[in-house]
Short mmCIF file of C-alpha atoms and ligand atoms in Angstrom, two decimals:
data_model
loop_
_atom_site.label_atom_id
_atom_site.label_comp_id
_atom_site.label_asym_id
_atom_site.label_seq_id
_atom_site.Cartn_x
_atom_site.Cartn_y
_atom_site.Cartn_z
CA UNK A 1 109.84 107.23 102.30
CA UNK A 2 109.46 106.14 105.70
CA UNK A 3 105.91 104.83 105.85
CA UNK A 4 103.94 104.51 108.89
CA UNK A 5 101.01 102.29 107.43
CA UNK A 6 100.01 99.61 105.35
CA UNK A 7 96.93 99.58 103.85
CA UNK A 8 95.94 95.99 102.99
CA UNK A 9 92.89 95.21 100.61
CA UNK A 10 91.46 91.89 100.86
CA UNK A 11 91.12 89.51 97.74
CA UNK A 12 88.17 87.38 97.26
CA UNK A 13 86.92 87.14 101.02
CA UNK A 14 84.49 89.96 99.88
CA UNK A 15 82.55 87.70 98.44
CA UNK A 16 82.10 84.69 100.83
CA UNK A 17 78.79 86.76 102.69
CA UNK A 18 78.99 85.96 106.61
CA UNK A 19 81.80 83.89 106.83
CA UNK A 20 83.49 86.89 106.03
CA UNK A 21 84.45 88.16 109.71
CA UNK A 22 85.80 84.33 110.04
CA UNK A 23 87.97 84.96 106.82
CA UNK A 24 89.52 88.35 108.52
CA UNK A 25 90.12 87.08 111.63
CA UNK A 26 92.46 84.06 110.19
CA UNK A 27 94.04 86.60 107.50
CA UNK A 28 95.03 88.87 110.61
CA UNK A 29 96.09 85.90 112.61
CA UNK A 30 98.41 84.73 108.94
CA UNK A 31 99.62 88.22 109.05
CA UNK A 32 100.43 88.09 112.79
CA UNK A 33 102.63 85.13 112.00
CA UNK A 34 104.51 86.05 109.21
CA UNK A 35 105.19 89.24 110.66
CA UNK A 36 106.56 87.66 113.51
CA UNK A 37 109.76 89.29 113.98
CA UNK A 38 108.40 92.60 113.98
CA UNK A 39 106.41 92.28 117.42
CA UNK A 40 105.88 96.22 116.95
CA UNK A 41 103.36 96.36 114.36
CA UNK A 42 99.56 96.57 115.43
CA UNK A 43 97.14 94.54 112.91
CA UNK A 44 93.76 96.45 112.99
CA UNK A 45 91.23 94.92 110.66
CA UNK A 46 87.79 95.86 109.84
CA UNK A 47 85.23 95.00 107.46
CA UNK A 48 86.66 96.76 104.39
CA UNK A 49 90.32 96.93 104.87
CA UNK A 50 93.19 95.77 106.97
CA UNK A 51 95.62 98.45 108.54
CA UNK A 52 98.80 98.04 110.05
CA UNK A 53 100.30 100.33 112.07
CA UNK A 54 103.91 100.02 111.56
CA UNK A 55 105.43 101.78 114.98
CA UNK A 56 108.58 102.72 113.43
CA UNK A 57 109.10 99.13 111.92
CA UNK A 58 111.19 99.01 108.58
CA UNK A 59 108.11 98.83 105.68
CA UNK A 60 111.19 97.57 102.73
CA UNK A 61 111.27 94.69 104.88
CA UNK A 62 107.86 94.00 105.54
CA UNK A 63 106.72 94.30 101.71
CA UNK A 64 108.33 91.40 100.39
CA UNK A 65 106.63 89.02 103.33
CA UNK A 66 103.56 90.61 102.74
CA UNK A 67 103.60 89.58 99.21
CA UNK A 68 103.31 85.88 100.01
CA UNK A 69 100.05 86.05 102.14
CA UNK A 70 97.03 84.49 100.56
CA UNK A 71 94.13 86.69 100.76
CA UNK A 72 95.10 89.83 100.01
CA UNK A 73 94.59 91.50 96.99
CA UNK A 74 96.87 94.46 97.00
CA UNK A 75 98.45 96.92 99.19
CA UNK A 76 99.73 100.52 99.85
CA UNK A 77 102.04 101.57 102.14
CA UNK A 78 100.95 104.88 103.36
CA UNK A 79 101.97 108.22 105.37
CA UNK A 80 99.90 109.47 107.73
CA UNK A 81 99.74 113.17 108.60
CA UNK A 82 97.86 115.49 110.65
CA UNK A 83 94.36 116.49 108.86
CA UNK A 84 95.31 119.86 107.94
CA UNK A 85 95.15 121.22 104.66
CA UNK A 86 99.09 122.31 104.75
CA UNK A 87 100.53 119.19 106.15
CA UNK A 88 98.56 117.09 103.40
CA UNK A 89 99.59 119.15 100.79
CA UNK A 90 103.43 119.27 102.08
CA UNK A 91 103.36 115.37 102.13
CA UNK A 92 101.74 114.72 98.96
CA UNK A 93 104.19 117.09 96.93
CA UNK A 94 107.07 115.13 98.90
CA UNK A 95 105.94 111.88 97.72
CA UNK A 96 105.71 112.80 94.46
CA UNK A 97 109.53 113.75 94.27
CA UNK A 98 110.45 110.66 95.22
CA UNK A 99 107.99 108.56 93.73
CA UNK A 100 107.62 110.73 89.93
CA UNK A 101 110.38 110.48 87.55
CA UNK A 102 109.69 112.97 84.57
CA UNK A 103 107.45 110.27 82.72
CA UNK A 104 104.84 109.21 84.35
CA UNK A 105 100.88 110.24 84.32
CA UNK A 106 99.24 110.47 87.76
CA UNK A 107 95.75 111.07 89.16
CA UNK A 108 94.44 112.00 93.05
CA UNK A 109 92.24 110.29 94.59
CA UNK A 110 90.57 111.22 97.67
CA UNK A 111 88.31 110.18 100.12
CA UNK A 112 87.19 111.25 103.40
CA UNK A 113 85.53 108.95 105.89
CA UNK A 114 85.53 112.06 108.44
CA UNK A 115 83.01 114.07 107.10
CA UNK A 116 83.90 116.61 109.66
CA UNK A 117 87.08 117.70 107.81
CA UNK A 118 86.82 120.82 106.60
CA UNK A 119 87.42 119.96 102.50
CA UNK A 120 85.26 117.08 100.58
CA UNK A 121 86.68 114.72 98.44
CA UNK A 122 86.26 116.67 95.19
CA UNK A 123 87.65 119.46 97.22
CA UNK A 124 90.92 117.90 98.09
CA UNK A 125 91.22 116.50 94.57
CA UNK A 126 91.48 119.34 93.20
CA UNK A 127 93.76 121.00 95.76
CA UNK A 128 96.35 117.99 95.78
CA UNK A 129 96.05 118.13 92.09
CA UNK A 130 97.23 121.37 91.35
CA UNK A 131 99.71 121.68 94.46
CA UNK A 132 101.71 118.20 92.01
CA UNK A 133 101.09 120.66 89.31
CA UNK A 134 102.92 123.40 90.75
CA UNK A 135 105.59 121.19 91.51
CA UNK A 136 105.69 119.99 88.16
CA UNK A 137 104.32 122.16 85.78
CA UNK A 138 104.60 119.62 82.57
CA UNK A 139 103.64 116.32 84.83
CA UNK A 140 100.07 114.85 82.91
CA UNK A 141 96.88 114.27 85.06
CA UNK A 142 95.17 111.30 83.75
CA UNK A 143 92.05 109.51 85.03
CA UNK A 144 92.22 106.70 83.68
CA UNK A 145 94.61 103.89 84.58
CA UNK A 146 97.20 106.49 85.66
CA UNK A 147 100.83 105.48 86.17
CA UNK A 148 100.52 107.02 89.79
CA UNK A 149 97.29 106.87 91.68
CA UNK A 150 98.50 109.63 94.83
CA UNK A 151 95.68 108.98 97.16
CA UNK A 152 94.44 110.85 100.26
CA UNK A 153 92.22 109.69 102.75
CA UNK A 154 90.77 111.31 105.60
CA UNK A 155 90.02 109.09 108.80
CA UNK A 156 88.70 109.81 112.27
CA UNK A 157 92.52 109.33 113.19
CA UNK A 158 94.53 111.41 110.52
CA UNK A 159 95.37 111.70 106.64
CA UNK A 160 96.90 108.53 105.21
CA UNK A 161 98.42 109.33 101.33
CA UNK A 162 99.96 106.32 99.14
CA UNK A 163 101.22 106.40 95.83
CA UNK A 164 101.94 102.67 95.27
CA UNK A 165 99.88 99.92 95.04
CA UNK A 166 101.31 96.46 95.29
CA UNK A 167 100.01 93.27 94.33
CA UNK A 168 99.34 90.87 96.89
CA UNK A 169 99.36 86.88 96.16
CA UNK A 170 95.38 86.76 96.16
CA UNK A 171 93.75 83.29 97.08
CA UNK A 172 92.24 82.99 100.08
CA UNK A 173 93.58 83.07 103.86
CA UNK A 174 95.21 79.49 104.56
CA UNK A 175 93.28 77.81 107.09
CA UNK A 176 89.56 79.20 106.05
CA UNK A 177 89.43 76.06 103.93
CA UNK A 178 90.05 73.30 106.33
CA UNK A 179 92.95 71.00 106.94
CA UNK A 180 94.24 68.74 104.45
CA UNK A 181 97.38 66.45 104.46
CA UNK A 182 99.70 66.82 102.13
CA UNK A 183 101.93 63.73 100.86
CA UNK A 184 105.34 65.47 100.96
CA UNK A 185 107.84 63.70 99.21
CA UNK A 186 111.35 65.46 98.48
CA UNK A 187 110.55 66.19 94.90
CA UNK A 188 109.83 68.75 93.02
CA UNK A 189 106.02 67.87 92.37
CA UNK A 190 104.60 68.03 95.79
CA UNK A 191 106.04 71.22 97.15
CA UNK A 192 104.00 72.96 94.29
CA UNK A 193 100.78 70.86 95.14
CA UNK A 194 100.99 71.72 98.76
CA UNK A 195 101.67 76.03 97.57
CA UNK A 196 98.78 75.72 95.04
CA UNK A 197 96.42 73.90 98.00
CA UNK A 198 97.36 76.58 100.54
CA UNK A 199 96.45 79.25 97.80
CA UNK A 200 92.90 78.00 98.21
CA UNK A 201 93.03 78.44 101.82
CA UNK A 202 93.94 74.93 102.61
CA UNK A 203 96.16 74.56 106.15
CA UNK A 204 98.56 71.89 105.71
CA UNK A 205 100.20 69.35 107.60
CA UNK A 206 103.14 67.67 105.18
CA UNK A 207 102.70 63.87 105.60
CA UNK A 208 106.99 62.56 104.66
CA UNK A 209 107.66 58.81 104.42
CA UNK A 210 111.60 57.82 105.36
CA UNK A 211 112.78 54.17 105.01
CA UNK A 212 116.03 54.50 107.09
CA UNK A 213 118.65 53.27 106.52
CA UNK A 214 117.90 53.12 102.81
CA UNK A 215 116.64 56.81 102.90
CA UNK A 216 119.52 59.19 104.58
CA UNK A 217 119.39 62.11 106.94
CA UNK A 218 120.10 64.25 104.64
CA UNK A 219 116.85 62.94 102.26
CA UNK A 220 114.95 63.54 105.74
CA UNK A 221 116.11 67.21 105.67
CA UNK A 222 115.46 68.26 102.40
CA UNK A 223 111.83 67.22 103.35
CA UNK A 224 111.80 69.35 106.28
CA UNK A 225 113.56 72.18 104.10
CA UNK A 226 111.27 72.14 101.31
CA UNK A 227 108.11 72.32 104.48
CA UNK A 228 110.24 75.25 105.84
CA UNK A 229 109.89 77.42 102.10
CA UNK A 230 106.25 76.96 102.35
CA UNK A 231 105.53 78.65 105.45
CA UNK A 232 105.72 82.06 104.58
CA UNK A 233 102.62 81.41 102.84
CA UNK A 234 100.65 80.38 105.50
CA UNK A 235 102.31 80.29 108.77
CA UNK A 236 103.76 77.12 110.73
CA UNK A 237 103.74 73.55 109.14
CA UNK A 238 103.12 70.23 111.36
CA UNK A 239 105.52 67.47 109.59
CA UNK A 240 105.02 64.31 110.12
CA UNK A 241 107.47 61.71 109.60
CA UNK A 242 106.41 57.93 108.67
CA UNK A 243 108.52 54.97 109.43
CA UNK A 244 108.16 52.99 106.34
CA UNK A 245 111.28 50.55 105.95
CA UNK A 246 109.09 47.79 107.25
CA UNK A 247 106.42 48.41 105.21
CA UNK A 248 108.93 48.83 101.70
CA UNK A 249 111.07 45.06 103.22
CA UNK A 250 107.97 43.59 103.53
CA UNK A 251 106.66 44.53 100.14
CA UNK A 252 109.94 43.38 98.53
CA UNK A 253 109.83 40.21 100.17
CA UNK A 254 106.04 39.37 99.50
CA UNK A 255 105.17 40.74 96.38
CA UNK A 256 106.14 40.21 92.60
CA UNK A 257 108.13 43.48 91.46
CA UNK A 258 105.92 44.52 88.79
CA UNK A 259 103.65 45.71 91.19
CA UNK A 260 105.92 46.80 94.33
CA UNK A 261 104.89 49.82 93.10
CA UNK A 262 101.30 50.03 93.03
CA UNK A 263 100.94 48.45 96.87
CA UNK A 264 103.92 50.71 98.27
CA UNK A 265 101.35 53.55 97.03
CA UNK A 266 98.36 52.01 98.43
CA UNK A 267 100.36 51.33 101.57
CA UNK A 268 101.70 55.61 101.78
CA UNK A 269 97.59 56.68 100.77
CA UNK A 270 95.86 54.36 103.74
CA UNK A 271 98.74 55.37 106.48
CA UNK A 272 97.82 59.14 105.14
CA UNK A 273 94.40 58.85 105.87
CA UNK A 274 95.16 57.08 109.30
CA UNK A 275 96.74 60.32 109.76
CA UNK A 276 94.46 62.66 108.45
CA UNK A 277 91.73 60.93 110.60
CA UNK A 278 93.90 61.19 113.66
CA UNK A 279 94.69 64.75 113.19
CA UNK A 280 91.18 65.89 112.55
CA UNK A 281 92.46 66.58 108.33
CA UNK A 282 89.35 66.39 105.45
CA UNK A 283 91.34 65.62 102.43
CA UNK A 284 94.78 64.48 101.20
CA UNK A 285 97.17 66.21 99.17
CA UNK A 286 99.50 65.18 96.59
CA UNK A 287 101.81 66.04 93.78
CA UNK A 288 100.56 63.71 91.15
CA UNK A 289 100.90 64.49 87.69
CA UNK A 290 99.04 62.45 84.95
CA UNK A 291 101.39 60.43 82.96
CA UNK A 292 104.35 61.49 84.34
CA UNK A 293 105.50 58.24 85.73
CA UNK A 294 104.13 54.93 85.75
CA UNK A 295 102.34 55.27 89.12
CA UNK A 296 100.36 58.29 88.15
CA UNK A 297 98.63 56.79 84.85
CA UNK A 298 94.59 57.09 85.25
CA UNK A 299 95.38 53.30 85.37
CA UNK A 300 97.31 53.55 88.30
CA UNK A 301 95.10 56.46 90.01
CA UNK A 302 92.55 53.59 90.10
CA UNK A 303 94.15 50.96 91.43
CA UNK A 304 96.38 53.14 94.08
CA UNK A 305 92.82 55.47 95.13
CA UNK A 306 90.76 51.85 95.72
CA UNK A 307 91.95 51.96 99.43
CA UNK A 308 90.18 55.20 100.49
CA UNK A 309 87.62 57.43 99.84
CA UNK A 310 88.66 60.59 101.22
CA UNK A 311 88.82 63.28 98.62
CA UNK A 312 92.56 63.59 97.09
CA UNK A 313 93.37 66.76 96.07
CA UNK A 314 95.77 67.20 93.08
CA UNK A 315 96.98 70.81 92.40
CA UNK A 316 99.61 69.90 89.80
CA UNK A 317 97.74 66.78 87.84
CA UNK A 318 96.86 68.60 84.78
CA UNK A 319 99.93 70.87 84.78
CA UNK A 320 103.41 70.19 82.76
CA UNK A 321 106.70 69.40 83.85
CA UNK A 322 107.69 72.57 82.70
CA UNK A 323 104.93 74.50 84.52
CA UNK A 324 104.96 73.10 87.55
CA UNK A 325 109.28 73.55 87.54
CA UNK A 326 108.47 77.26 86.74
CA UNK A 327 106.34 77.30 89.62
CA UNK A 328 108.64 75.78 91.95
CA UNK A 329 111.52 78.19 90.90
CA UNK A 330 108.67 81.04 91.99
CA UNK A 331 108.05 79.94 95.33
CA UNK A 332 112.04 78.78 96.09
CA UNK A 333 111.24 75.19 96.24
CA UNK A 334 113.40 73.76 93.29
CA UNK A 335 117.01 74.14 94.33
CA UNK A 336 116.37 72.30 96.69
CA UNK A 337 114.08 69.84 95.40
CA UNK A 338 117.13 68.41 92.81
CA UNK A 339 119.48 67.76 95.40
CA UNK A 340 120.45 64.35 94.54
CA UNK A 341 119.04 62.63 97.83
CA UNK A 342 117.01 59.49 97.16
CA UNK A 343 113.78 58.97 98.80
CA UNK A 344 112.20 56.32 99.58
CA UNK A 345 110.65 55.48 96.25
CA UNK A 346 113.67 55.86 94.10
CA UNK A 347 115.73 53.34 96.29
CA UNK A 348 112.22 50.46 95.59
CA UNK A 349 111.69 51.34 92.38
CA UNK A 350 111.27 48.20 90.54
CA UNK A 351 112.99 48.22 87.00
CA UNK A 352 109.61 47.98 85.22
CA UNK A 353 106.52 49.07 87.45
CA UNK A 354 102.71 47.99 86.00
CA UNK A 355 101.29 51.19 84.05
CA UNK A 356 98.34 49.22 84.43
CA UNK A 357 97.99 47.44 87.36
CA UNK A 358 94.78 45.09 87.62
CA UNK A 359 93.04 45.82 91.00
CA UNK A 360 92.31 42.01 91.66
CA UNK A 361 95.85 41.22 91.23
CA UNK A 362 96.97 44.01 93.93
CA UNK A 363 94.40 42.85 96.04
CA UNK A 364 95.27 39.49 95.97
CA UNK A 365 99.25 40.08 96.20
CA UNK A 366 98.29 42.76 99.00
CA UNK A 367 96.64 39.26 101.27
CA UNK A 368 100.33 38.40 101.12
CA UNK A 369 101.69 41.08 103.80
CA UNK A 370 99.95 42.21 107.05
CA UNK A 371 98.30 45.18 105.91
CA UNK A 372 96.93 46.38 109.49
CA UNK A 373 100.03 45.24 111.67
CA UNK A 374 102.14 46.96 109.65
CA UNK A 375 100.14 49.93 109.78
CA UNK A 376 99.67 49.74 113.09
CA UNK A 377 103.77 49.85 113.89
CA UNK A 378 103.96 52.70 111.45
CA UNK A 379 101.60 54.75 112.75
CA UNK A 380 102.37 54.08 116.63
CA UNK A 381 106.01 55.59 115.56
CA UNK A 382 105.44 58.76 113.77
CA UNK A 383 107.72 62.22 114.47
CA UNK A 384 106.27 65.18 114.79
CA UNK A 385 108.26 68.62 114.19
CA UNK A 386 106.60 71.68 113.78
CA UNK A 387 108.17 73.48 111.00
CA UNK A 388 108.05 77.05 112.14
CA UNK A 389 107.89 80.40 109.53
CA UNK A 390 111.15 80.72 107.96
CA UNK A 391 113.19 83.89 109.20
CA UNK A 392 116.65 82.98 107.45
CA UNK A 393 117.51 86.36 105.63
CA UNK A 394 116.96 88.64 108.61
CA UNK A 395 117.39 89.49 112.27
CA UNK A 396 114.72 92.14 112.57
CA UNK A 397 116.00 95.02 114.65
CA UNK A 398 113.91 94.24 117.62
CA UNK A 399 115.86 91.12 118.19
CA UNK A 400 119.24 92.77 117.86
CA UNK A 401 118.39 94.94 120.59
CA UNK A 402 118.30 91.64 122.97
P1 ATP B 501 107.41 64.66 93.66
O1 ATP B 501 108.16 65.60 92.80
O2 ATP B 501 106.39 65.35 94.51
O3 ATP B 501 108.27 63.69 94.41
P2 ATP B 501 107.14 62.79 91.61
O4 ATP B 501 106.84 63.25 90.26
O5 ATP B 501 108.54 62.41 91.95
O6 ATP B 501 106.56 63.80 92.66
P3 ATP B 501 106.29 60.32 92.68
O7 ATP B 501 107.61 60.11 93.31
O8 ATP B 501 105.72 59.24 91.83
O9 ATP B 501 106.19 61.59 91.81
O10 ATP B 501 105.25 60.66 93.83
C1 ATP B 501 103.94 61.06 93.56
C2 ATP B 501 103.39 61.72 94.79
O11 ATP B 501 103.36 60.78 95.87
C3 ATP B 501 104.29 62.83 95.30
O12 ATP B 501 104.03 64.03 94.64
C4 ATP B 501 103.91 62.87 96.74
O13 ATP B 501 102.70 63.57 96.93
C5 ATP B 501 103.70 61.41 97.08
N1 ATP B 501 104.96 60.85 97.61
C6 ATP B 501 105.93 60.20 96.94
N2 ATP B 501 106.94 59.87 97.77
C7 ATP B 501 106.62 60.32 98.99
C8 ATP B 501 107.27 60.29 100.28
N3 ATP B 501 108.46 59.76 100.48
N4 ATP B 501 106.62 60.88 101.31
C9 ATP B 501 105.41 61.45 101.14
N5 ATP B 501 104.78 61.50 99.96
C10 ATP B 501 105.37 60.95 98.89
MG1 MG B 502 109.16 61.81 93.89
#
């Protein structure tokens, strides 16, 4: 079917009273971006629903993108046709041919915001309805839960018809939340955290610590790549890269091993929140999962959380290995998360790291290295690369026109 329209129904922004015109403004502007490549497409969004006009634009190719926007509930690519009774008719018995396959049980549904059209809605209910009939005299009309909802509404501006309704990725538009920075390391963990924070609406700039020439070019990459497979959720990423061999020499030359650990943490959580202050961020992000390693005992969450008090947010804490793997095969992050590139932790990892770390003994070990100098030459030599929306599998056919 070539459709012409998409008919976008928004997820829980119906709820959120007046901020609502604020929550359809940034879901238009999210769609804008991921729909980037097709420049053709007009976004018109109103209270209820969000319509785009797809000007000839490809809809197979537009579903799938679609699918990864936060804030929409579901969607129907539609048909519009002139608002005559014969044209409506002619289009709904052609959908049905393509769409019904012997099986299934279907229902009409029809509506008619132009109440100057000449049928109502029970009117054109029953019309459509027996027009499918006629096409297929042993097809079953059911009203509840049908396998095909066909429906038909009238607007000022023609008569749209759908007969699919696809799920959308629900959560709520990213940015309507705030900012937040997300520790980004290139594991598996914190991909998911910063996917599961953007679900909530959270915009998110991905926070990387490199210790070159301990942590390669390539380790730098796969942070950058991993950034680049969250975009489609949310539109472009700001990723920031922190120098932090200093800080990991100085901690191996200063401080007793059992606890490298603990103050290389505290070190990555206070340059964090010098970011987040500097780029105008409310609350961190990270992919800690209780009692997965030895940093991210409650023990350790104590002792490493002591140096700030800006709300951490962590998606995955609760969540099993297993769980937060099958959520990073979802969302295209895990392939590349297990390339065998060692980040900066792996490469300091003392052989046996506290589980519990005592917070006077950090703090005194800590009055061993220059806490604010260091910080201070960290953060006056930070990288910033903004990650833009990934457009890898296609060249949309505007561009090939170029
Ligand atoms: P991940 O899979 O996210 O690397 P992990 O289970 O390997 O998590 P750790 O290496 O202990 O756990 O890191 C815990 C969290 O600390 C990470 O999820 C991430 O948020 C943050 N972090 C670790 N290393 C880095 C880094 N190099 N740059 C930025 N953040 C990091
Ligand atoms: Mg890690």
């Amino acid at each position: 079917m070539k459709y012409t329209e998409i008919m976008v129904r928004y997820g829980e922004l119906s709820t959120k009273g007046k901020n609502r015109r604020k929550f359809i403004m940034k879901l238009a502007e999210n769609v804008r971006q991921t729909l980037g490549e097709f420049p053709k497409i007009k976004i018109n969004a109103d209270r209820d629903r969000m319509h785009l006009l797809l000007n000839g634009e490809d809809s197979t190719q537009i579903i799938p993108k679609l699918q990864k926007v936060f804030g929409i509930q579901n969607f129907s690519p539609s048909i519009r046709v002139e608002k005559d009774v014969a044209a409506i008719v002619h289009m709904a018995q052609a959908m049905m041919k393509e769409r019904y396959s012997g099986t299934e049980t279907f229902k009409v549904t029809a509506k008619r915001s132009d109440h100057s059209f000449e049928k109502n809605s029970g009117e054109l209910n029953v019309l459509v309805g027996n027009a499918i009939i006629d096409l297929f005299p042993k097809i079953d009309v059911q009203m509840k839960k049908p396998d095909i909802n066909l429906r038909v509404e009238i607007r000022l501006d023609g008569a749209y018809l759908s007969c699919e309704t696809i799920k959308g990725a629900g959560g709520l538009p990213v940015g309507t939340a705030g900012k937040g920075m997300l520790m980004l390391s290139g594991g598996i963990d914190s991909p998911v955290a910063g996917y599961l924070a953007m679900k909530r609406g959270v915009l998110l700039e991905a926070v990387h610590f490199a210790s070159p020439p301990y942590t390669s070019e390539q380790a730098l990459r796969k942070a950058k790549d991993l950034t680049k497979k969250l975009t489609p959720y949310g539109g472009s990423i700001s990723f920031i890269e922190v120098p932090f061999t200093e800080v990991q020499e100085e901690i191996k030359r200063c401080i007793p091993q059992a606890y490298w650990m603990t103050v290389t943490r505290r070190m990555m959580l206070r340059l964090t929140d010098a970011i987040r202050m500097q780029q105008n961020g409310l609350v961190i992000i990270n992919g800690e999962s209780l009692g997965q390693v030895a940093s991210q005992t409650l023990h350790s969450m104590v002792a490493i959380n002591e140096v700030t008090s800006t709300p951490i947010v962590r998606p995955v804490a609760t969540m099993d290995k297993l769980e937060i793997i099958e959520l990073a095969q979802e969302i295209d992050t895990f392939d590349i998360a297990i390339q065998p590139f060692e980040d900066c932790c792996t490469i300091f990892a003392p052989p046996q790291p506290k589980t519990r770390p005592q917070l006077e003994k950090v703090q005194k070990y800590e009055g061993r290295i220059d806490v604010a100098g260091l910080m201070e030459r960290a953060l006056a030599n930070l990288k910033f690369e903004e990650i833009l929306v990934s457009s890898s599998n296609e060249v949309s056919e505007f561009d090939e026109f170029l």
